[in-house]
Amino acid sequence: MTDSVALKTTAEKAASDSKHWGIMLLLSVGVLIAYADRSSIAAALANKGFVHHFGMTAVGRGQVGAAFFWSYAVALMPLGWVVDRYGAKIPYAICFGLWCLATAATGAMPALMGIVIMRSLVGAAEGIVMPASYRWIRHNVPERHTGAALGIFSFGNKVGTAIGAPLGAWLISASDWRLMFVITGACGLLWLIPWMTRVQSDFPRKDQRAEAGRRAHSVSFQRIITSPVVWGGIIVNFCYSYFVFFCMTWMPSYLVEQRGLSLTNSGLYTFFSFAGIAIVAVVAGWAADRIIEKGGDPVMTRKAFIVAGFIGATTVLFGAYADSLGAALFWNIFSLSCLGLASANNLALTKVTLIPRPAIGMIVGVQHVAAGLSGGAAASISGWLLHVSGGYRLPMSVIVVFLVIGAASSVVLLRPKWSPKVSGEEGRPDLRG
């Protein structure tokens, strides 16, 4: 009798794990679509027809690239608040549909202001992705699998970025920039079918909403905003994202204007860079999980990977000063791939391991404000530096400064004793796996 119960329990656990990994893949595809939609603008900004149609200068291109990120940053905390109280499934579905429609509508805009407005709508709606995804992961994935789960998740956003630019470039070359936006936006809506049919609803019933609100309030906003761990996450995510969003917004233009590649080839090499970071992120997350499962300290293990990733990524400067095209392309791909060592482990540490469950949406929202601001900063500052210096060496030097700051902040600030405090035991960071 005991054996049959044990077998049943094992079978049920295997079925549950299989379902969870299936949903992790779905979350990965969702963030892939989000990042493909946000990065498609890079191909348009590198297209002479698009730039000339709206009469944009380098500063103007930076402003268009930044429009997404400013609205993204503003929307993150309110949407994190929504996720903590109303779950992940329904809010995510509503926002997903909105940003896909706004992406498609971008292709119909006759004036530059219309482009800016549509990109702002896409940014605001995509603010749901991280709070909703991390809420689901924090409530369903144990610590011993967190690195691999977030490796799969981050694989999606890197591949989305990787295919966004070359797919956009190919669609522009095959037709024009208008059709590129329509296709990339409309096709994304297909994701809603499995999301609505496979994911269990966590939208609280009317009689459960008061309890959901009470749990969310067990970690006050004052405790969140005064936590060194939260500030560590903000700084680390800003520094990490600055490099990623520079590559997303300016890499195709750099390869076309400074290195003489065609628009199609620039998209291809941008793909290789983001494919590299995606693959390394999965492997590094899995490797950290194995070390933790064998008794390694979760915080110290993940910190080591984060620091190694940031330091390795500083080699982007070698590419900026390389004389040959081959060397420049190698260092571009190598440096962004190195950052993959930090990807999943940074996400696991700053958004799951050290974060109490009841406030996961709000805290992720707060931290991802930094990511949104870094995207706007990377697009705008790089455009301005390009304008005043006439080249890409100065913009890339700023990337290195932020990478060093990020590595130092992860070492100093990401400590369990500085996690946000909770009222009672529920929601305390659980590092046991």
mmCIF file of N, CA, C and O in Angstrom, residues 147-183:
data_model
loop_
_atom_site.group_PDB
_atom_site.id
_atom_site.type_symbol
_atom_site.label_atom_id
_atom_site.label_comp_id
_atom_site.label_asym_id
_atom_site.label_seq_id
_atom_site.Cartn_x
_atom_site.Cartn_y
_atom_site.Cartn_z
ATOM 1 N N GLY A 147 17.590 28.573 -11.374
ATOM 2 C CA GLY A 147 18.565 28.999 -12.381
ATOM 3 C C GLY A 147 18.226 28.475 -13.765
ATOM 4 O O GLY A 147 18.259 29.218 -14.750
ATOM 5 N N ALA A 148 17.887 27.180 -13.840
ATOM 6 C CA ALA A 148 17.531 26.600 -15.138
ATOM 7 C C ALA A 148 16.248 27.224 -15.675
ATOM 8 O O ALA A 148 16.138 27.531 -16.864
ATOM 9 N N ALA A 149 15.261 27.423 -14.775
ATOM 10 C CA ALA A 149 13.992 28.021 -15.201
ATOM 11 C C ALA A 149 14.220 29.424 -15.754
ATOM 12 O O ALA A 149 13.685 29.788 -16.811
ATOM 13 N N LEU A 150 15.021 30.209 -15.056
ATOM 14 C CA LEU A 150 15.263 31.570 -15.509
ATOM 15 C C LEU A 150 16.232 31.609 -16.693
ATOM 16 O O LEU A 150 16.222 32.563 -17.472
ATOM 17 N N GLY A 151 17.042 30.547 -16.835
ATOM 18 C CA GLY A 151 17.849 30.421 -18.046
ATOM 19 C C GLY A 151 16.951 30.252 -19.261
ATOM 20 O O GLY A 151 17.156 30.880 -20.304
ATOM 21 N N ILE A 152 15.923 29.392 -19.119
ATOM 22 C CA ILE A 152 14.952 29.201 -20.201
ATOM 23 C C ILE A 152 14.205 30.500 -20.472
ATOM 24 O O ILE A 152 13.999 30.897 -21.618
ATOM 25 N N PHE A 153 13.802 31.178 -19.385
ATOM 26 C CA PHE A 153 13.068 32.429 -19.531
ATOM 27 C C PHE A 153 13.921 33.495 -20.210
ATOM 28 O O PHE A 153 13.476 34.153 -21.164
ATOM 29 N N SER A 154 15.158 33.671 -19.733
ATOM 30 C CA SER A 154 16.019 34.690 -20.334
ATOM 31 C C SER A 154 16.439 34.312 -21.748
ATOM 32 O O SER A 154 16.729 35.190 -22.570
ATOM 33 N N PHE A 155 16.449 32.999 -22.046
ATOM 34 C CA PHE A 155 16.707 32.560 -23.419
ATOM 35 C C PHE A 155 15.677 33.200 -24.356
ATOM 36 O O PHE A 155 16.004 33.641 -25.456
ATOM 37 N N GLY A 156 14.432 33.283 -23.875
ATOM 38 C CA GLY A 156 13.378 33.865 -24.687
ATOM 39 C C GLY A 156 13.624 35.323 -25.002
ATOM 40 O O GLY A 156 13.489 35.753 -26.160
ATOM 41 N N ASN A 157 13.999 36.123 -23.970
ATOM 42 C CA ASN A 157 14.175 37.551 -24.282
ATOM 43 C C ASN A 157 15.418 37.797 -25.129
ATOM 44 O O ASN A 157 15.446 38.722 -25.947
ATOM 45 N N LYS A 158 16.453 36.955 -24.970
ATOM 46 C CA LYS A 158 17.637 37.146 -25.807
ATOM 47 C C LYS A 158 17.371 36.712 -27.244
ATOM 48 O O LYS A 158 17.790 37.386 -28.188
ATOM 49 N N VAL A 159 16.681 35.592 -27.420
ATOM 50 C CA VAL A 159 16.364 35.146 -28.776
ATOM 51 C C VAL A 159 15.392 36.125 -29.430
ATOM 52 O O VAL A 159 15.485 36.415 -30.625
ATOM 53 N N GLY A 160 14.440 36.646 -28.631
ATOM 54 C CA GLY A 160 13.528 37.644 -29.166
ATOM 55 C C GLY A 160 14.273 38.850 -29.701
ATOM 56 O O GLY A 160 13.976 39.367 -30.790
ATOM 57 N N THR A 161 15.254 39.305 -28.930
ATOM 58 C CA THR A 161 16.080 40.421 -29.384
ATOM 59 C C THR A 161 16.912 40.012 -30.591
ATOM 60 O O THR A 161 17.088 40.789 -31.533
ATOM 61 N N ALA A 162 17.415 38.767 -30.541
ATOM 62 C CA ALA A 162 18.264 38.278 -31.630
ATOM 63 C C ALA A 162 17.508 38.207 -32.950
ATOM 64 O O ALA A 162 18.038 38.572 -34.003
ATOM 65 N N ILE A 163 16.257 37.751 -32.917
ATOM 66 C CA ILE A 163 15.516 37.606 -34.176
ATOM 67 C C ILE A 163 14.775 38.883 -34.552
ATOM 68 O O ILE A 163 14.418 39.066 -35.717
ATOM 69 N N GLY A 164 14.547 39.773 -33.562
ATOM 70 C CA GLY A 164 13.800 40.991 -33.848
ATOM 71 C C GLY A 164 14.469 41.840 -34.902
ATOM 72 O O GLY A 164 13.826 42.271 -35.879
ATOM 73 N N ALA A 165 15.767 42.097 -34.735
ATOM 74 C CA ALA A 165 16.483 42.956 -35.685
ATOM 75 C C ALA A 165 16.624 42.311 -37.067
ATOM 76 O O ALA A 165 16.270 42.932 -38.076
ATOM 77 N N PRO A 166 17.125 41.049 -37.165
ATOM 78 C CA PRO A 166 17.243 40.465 -38.503
ATOM 79 C C PRO A 166 15.903 40.204 -39.177
ATOM 80 O O PRO A 166 15.773 40.367 -40.389
ATOM 81 N N LEU A 167 14.885 39.802 -38.395
ATOM 82 C CA LEU A 167 13.563 39.599 -38.979
ATOM 83 C C LEU A 167 13.007 40.923 -39.487
ATOM 84 O O LEU A 167 12.455 41.002 -40.592
ATOM 85 N N GLY A 168 13.168 41.969 -38.670
ATOM 86 C CA GLY A 168 12.728 43.285 -39.108
ATOM 87 C C GLY A 168 13.469 43.731 -40.359
ATOM 88 O O GLY A 168 12.863 44.267 -41.302
ATOM 89 N N ALA A 169 14.799 43.511 -40.382
ATOM 90 C CA ALA A 169 15.590 43.903 -41.555
ATOM 91 C C ALA A 169 15.150 43.138 -42.795
ATOM 92 O O ALA A 169 15.029 43.709 -43.893
ATOM 93 N N TRP A 170 14.878 41.842 -42.624
ATOM 94 C CA TRP A 170 14.452 41.030 -43.769
ATOM 95 C C TRP A 170 13.090 41.481 -44.286
ATOM 96 O O TRP A 170 12.879 41.601 -45.498
ATOM 97 N N LEU A 171 12.163 41.755 -43.378
ATOM 98 C CA LEU A 171 10.830 42.193 -43.787
ATOM 99 C C LEU A 171 10.877 43.561 -44.472
ATOM 100 O O LEU A 171 10.161 43.808 -45.438
ATOM 101 N N ILE A 172 11.744 44.444 -43.955
ATOM 102 C CA ILE A 172 11.891 45.759 -44.592
ATOM 103 C C ILE A 172 12.476 45.609 -45.992
ATOM 104 O O ILE A 172 12.018 46.244 -46.956
ATOM 105 N N SER A 173 13.495 44.735 -46.116
ATOM 106 C CA SER A 173 14.113 44.521 -47.423
ATOM 107 C C SER A 173 13.138 43.880 -48.405
ATOM 108 O O SER A 173 13.141 44.194 -49.602
ATOM 109 N N ALA A 174 12.287 42.975 -47.892
ATOM 110 C CA ALA A 174 11.337 42.274 -48.748
ATOM 111 C C ALA A 174 10.134 43.132 -49.122
ATOM 112 O O ALA A 174 9.526 42.923 -50.177
ATOM 113 N N SER A 175 9.778 44.084 -48.244
ATOM 114 C CA SER A 175 8.614 44.926 -48.531
ATOM 115 C C SER A 175 8.934 46.371 -48.133
ATOM 116 O O SER A 175 9.560 47.102 -48.878
ATOM 117 N N ASP A 176 8.525 46.777 -46.920
ATOM 118 C CA ASP A 176 8.920 48.078 -46.376
ATOM 119 C C ASP A 176 8.714 48.073 -44.874
ATOM 120 O O ASP A 176 8.254 47.079 -44.298
ATOM 121 N N TRP A 177 9.057 49.183 -44.224
ATOM 122 C CA TRP A 177 8.994 49.237 -42.759
ATOM 123 C C TRP A 177 7.568 49.157 -42.250
ATOM 124 O O TRP A 177 7.327 48.651 -41.146
ATOM 125 N N ARG A 178 6.585 49.613 -43.027
ATOM 126 C CA ARG A 178 5.197 49.574 -42.574
ATOM 127 C C ARG A 178 4.719 48.143 -42.376
ATOM 128 O O ARG A 178 4.135 47.790 -41.340
ATOM 129 N N LEU A 179 4.958 47.310 -43.379
ATOM 130 C CA LEU A 179 4.512 45.921 -43.303
ATOM 131 C C LEU A 179 5.261 45.165 -42.215
ATOM 132 O O LEU A 179 4.708 44.265 -41.584
ATOM 133 N N MET A 180 6.517 45.530 -41.986
ATOM 134 C CA MET A 180 7.294 44.885 -40.920
ATOM 135 C C MET A 180 6.594 45.016 -39.574
ATOM 136 O O MET A 180 6.435 44.045 -38.834
ATOM 137 N N PHE A 181 6.135 46.216 -39.231
ATOM 138 C CA PHE A 181 5.447 46.414 -37.960
ATOM 139 C C PHE A 181 4.122 45.658 -37.914
ATOM 140 O O PHE A 181 3.772 45.055 -36.898
ATOM 141 N N VAL A 182 3.373 45.674 -39.005
ATOM 142 C CA VAL A 182 2.071 44.991 -39.036
ATOM 143 C C VAL A 182 2.240 43.487 -38.812
ATOM 144 O O VAL A 182 1.529 42.875 -37.999
ATOM 145 N N ILE A 183 3.209 42.884 -39.480
ATOM 146 C CA ILE A 183 3.398 41.432 -39.382
ATOM 147 C C ILE A 183 3.892 41.034 -37.997
ATOM 148 O O ILE A 183 3.370 40.100 -37.381
#
